[in-house]
mmCIF file of C-alpha atoms and ligand atoms in Angstrom:
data_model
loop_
_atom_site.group_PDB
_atom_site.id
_atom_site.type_symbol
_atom_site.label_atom_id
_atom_site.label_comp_id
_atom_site.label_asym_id
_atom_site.label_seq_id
_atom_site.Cartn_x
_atom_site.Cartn_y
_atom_site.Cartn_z
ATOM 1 C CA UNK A 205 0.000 0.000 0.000
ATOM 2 C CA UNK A 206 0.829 3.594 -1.059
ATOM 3 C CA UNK A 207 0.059 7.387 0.338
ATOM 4 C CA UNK A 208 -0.424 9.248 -2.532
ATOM 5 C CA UNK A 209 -0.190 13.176 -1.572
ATOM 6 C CA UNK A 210 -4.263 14.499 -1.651
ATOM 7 C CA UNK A 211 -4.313 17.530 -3.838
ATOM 8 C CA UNK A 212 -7.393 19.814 -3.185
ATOM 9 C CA UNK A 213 -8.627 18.612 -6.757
ATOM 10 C CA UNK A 214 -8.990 15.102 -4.629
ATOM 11 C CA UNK A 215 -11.049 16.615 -2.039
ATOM 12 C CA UNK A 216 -13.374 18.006 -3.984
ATOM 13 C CA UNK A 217 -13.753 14.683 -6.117
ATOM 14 C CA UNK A 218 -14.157 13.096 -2.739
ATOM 15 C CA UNK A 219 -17.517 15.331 -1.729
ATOM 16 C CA UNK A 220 -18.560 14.416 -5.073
ATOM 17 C CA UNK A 221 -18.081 11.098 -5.476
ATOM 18 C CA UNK A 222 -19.651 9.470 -2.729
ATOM 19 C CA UNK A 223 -22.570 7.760 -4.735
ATOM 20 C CA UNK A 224 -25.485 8.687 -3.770
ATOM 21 C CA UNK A 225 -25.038 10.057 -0.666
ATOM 22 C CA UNK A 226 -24.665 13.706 0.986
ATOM 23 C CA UNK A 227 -21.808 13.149 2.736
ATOM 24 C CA UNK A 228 -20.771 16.916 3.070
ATOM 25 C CA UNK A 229 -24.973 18.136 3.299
ATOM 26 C CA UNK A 230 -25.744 19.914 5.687
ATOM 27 C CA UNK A 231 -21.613 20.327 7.602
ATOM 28 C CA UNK A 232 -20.498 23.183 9.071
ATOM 29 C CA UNK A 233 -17.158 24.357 7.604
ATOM 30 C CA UNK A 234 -15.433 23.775 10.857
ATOM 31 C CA UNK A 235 -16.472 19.814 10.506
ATOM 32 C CA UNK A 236 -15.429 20.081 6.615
ATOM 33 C CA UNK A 237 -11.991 21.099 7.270
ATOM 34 C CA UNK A 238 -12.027 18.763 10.271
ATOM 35 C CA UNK A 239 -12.727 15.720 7.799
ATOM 36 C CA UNK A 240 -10.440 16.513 5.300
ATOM 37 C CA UNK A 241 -7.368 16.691 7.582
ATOM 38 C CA UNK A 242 -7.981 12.902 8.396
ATOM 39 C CA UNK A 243 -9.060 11.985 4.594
ATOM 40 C CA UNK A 244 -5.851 10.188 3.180
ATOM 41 C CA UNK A 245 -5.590 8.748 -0.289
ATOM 42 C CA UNK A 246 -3.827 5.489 -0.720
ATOM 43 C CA UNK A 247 -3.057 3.167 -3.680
ATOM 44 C CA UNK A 248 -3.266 -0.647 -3.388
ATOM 45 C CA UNK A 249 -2.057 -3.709 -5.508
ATOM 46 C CA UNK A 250 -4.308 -5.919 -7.023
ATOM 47 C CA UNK A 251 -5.142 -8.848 -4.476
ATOM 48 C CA UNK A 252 -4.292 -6.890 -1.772
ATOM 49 C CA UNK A 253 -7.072 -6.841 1.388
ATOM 50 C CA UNK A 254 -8.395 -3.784 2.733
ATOM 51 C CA UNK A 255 -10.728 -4.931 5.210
ATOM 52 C CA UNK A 256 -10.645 -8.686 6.590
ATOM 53 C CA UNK A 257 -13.789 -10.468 8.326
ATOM 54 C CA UNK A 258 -13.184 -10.181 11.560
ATOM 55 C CA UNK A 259 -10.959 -8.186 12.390
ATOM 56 C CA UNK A 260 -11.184 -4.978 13.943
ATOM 57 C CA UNK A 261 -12.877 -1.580 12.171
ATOM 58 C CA UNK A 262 -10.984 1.669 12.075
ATOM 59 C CA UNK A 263 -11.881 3.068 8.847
ATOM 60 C CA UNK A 264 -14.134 3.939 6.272
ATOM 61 C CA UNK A 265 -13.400 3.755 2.995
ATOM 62 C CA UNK A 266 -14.418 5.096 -0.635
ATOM 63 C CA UNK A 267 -13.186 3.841 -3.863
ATOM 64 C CA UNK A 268 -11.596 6.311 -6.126
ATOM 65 C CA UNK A 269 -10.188 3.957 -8.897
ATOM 66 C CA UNK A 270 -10.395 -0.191 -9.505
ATOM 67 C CA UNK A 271 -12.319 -2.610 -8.905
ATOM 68 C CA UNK A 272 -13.081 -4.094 -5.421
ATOM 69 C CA UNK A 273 -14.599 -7.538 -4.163
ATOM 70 C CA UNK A 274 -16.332 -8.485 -1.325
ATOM 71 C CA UNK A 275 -16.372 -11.902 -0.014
ATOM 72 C CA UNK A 276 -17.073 -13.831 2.992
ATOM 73 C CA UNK A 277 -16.738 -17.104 5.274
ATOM 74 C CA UNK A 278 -19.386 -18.578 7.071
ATOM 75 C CA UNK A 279 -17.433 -20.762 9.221
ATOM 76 C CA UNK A 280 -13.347 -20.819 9.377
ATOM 77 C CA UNK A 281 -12.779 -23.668 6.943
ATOM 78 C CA UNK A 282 -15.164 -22.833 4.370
ATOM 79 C CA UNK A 283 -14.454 -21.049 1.002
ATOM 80 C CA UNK A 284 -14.690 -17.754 0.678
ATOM 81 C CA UNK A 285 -18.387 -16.277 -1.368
ATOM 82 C CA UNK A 286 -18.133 -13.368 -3.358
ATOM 83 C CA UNK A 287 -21.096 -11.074 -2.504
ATOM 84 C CA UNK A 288 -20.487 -7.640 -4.220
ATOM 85 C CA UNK A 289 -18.326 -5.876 -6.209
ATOM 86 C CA UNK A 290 -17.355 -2.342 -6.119
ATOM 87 C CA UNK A 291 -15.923 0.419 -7.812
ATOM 88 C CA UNK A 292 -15.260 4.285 -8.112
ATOM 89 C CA UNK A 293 -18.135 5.919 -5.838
ATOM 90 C CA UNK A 294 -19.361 2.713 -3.616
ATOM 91 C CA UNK A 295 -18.358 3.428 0.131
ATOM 92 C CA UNK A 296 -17.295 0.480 1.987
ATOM 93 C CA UNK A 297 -16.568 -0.537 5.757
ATOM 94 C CA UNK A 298 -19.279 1.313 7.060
ATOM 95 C CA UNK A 299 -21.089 -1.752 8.857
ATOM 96 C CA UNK A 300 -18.357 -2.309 11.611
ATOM 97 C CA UNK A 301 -18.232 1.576 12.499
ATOM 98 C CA UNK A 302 -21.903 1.841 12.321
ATOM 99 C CA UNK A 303 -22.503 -0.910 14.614
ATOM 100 C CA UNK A 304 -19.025 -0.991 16.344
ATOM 101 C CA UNK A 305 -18.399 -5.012 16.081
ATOM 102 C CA UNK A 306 -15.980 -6.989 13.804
ATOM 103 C CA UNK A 307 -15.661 -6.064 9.966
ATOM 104 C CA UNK A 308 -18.559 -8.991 8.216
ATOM 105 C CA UNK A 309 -16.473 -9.442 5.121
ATOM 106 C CA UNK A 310 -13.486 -9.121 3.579
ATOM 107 C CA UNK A 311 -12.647 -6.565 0.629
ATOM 108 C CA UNK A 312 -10.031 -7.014 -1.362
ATOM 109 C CA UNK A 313 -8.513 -5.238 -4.944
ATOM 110 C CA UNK A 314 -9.002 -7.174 -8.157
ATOM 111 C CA UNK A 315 -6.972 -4.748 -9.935
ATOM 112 C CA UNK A 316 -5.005 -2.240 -8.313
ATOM 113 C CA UNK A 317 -7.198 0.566 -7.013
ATOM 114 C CA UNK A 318 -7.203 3.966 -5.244
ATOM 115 C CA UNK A 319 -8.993 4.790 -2.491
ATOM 116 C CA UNK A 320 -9.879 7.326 0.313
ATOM 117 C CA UNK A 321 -9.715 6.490 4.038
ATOM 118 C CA UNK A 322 -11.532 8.147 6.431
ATOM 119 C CA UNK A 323 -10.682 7.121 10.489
ATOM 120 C CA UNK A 324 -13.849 5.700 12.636
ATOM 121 C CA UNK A 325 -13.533 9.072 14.769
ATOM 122 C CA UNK A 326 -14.095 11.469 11.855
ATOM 123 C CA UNK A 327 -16.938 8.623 10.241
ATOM 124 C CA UNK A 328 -18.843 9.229 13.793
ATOM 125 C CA UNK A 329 -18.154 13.187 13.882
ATOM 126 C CA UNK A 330 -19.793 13.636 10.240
ATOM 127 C CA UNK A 331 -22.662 10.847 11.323
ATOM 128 C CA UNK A 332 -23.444 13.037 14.485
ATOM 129 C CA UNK A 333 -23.617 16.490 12.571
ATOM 130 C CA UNK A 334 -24.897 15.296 9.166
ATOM 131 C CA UNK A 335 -28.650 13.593 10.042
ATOM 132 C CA UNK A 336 -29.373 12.841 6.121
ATOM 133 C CA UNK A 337 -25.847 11.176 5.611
ATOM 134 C CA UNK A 338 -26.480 9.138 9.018
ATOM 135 C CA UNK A 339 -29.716 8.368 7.821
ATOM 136 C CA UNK A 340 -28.515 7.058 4.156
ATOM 137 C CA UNK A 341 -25.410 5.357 5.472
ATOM 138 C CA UNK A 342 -27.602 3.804 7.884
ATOM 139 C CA UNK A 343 -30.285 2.208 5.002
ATOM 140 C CA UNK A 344 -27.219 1.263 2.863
ATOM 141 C CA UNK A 345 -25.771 -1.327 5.396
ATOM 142 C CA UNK A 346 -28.960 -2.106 6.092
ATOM 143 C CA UNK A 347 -29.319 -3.263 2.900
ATOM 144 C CA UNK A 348 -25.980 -5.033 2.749
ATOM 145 C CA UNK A 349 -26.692 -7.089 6.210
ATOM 146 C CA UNK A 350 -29.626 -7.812 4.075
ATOM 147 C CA UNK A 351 -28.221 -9.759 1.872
ATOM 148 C CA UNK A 352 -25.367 -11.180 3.880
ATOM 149 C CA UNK A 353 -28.758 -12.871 5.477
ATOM 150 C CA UNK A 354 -30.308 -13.618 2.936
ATOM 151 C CA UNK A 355 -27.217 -15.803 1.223
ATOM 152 C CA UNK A 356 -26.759 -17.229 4.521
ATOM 153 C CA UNK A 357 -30.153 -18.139 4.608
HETATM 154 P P1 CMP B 364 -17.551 -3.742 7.301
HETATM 155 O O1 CMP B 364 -18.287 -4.869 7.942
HETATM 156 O O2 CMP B 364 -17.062 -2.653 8.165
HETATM 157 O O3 CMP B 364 -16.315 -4.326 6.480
HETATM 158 C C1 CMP B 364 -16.586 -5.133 5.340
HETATM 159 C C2 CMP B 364 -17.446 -4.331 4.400
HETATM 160 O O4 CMP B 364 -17.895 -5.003 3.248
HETATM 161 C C3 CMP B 364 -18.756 -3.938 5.094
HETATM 162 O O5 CMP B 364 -18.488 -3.085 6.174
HETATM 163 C C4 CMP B 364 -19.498 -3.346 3.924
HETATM 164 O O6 CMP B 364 -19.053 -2.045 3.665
HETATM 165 C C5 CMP B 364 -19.037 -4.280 2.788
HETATM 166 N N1 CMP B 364 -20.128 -5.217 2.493
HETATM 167 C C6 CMP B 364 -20.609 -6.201 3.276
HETATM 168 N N2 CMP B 364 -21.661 -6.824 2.669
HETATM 169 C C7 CMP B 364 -21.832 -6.215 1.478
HETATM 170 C C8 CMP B 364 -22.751 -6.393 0.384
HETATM 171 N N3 CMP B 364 -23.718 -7.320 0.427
HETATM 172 N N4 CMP B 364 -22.640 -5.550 -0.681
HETATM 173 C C9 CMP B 364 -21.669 -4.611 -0.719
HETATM 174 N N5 CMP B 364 -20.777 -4.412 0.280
HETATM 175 C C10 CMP B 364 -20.849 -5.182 1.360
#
């Protein structure tokens, strides 16, 4: 893995390019600045793992370039499923912040891929002061726990 330096042209694709979601709504300017001193870009090699079931969450993440997989294990012998792909504007590793337990599943780079980082501490300070954000961060792994279920079903 690899800091890249985060021009300002980054930032501003980063408010943009969350899909779908008003990240930077309804945020004071203090909070704004506050985020984007802990945003940090960073370059990975393909088949490298960014998050790994299990294991503890301190980030949140949002996919700038590449192509991203998620799988999972049920059990600790069993083969891994794949249960989503991603790619420049999904938002990732949300679920263990959100609901402060283990990471569910395990994303890794199918081609080498850049991607912001955002720590759990500024995640919770732009959930706290940005309602619609918390609201559609909240329905999106939602969704996703949704159909971790439903495959385990
Ligand atoms: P987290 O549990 O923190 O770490 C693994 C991440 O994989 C998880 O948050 C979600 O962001 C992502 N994830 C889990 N299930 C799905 C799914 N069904 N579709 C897309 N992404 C998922």
């Amino acid at each position: 893995m690899k800091l890249l330096p985060l021009l300002p042209v980054d930032t501003v694709q980063f408010s943009q390019s969350v899909r779908g979601l008003h990240f930077f709504g309804a945020m004071d300017m203090v909070l704004l600045e506050r985020v984007l001193e802990g945003l940090e870009l960073r370059q990975y090699a393909g088949g490298d793992r960014i998050c790994v079931q299990g294991e503890e969450g301190d980030f949140f993440f949002v996919v700038r370039t590449g192509k991203l997989t998620v799988t999972t294990r049920r059990g600790g012998l069993s083969l891994a499923r794949r249960v989503a792909t991603l790619g420049p504007g999904d938002c990732f590793g949300e679920m263990a912040l959100l609901h402060r337990a283990p990471r569910n599943a395990t994303v890794s780079c199918a081609t080498s891929s850049t991607v912001f980082v955002l720590p759990a501490a500024h995640f919770q300070g732009v959930l706290q002061r940005n309602p619609e954000f918390a609201k559609e961060i909240r329905d999106l792994a939602a969704a996703r726990q949704a159909e971790l279920d439903r495959r385990d079903g």
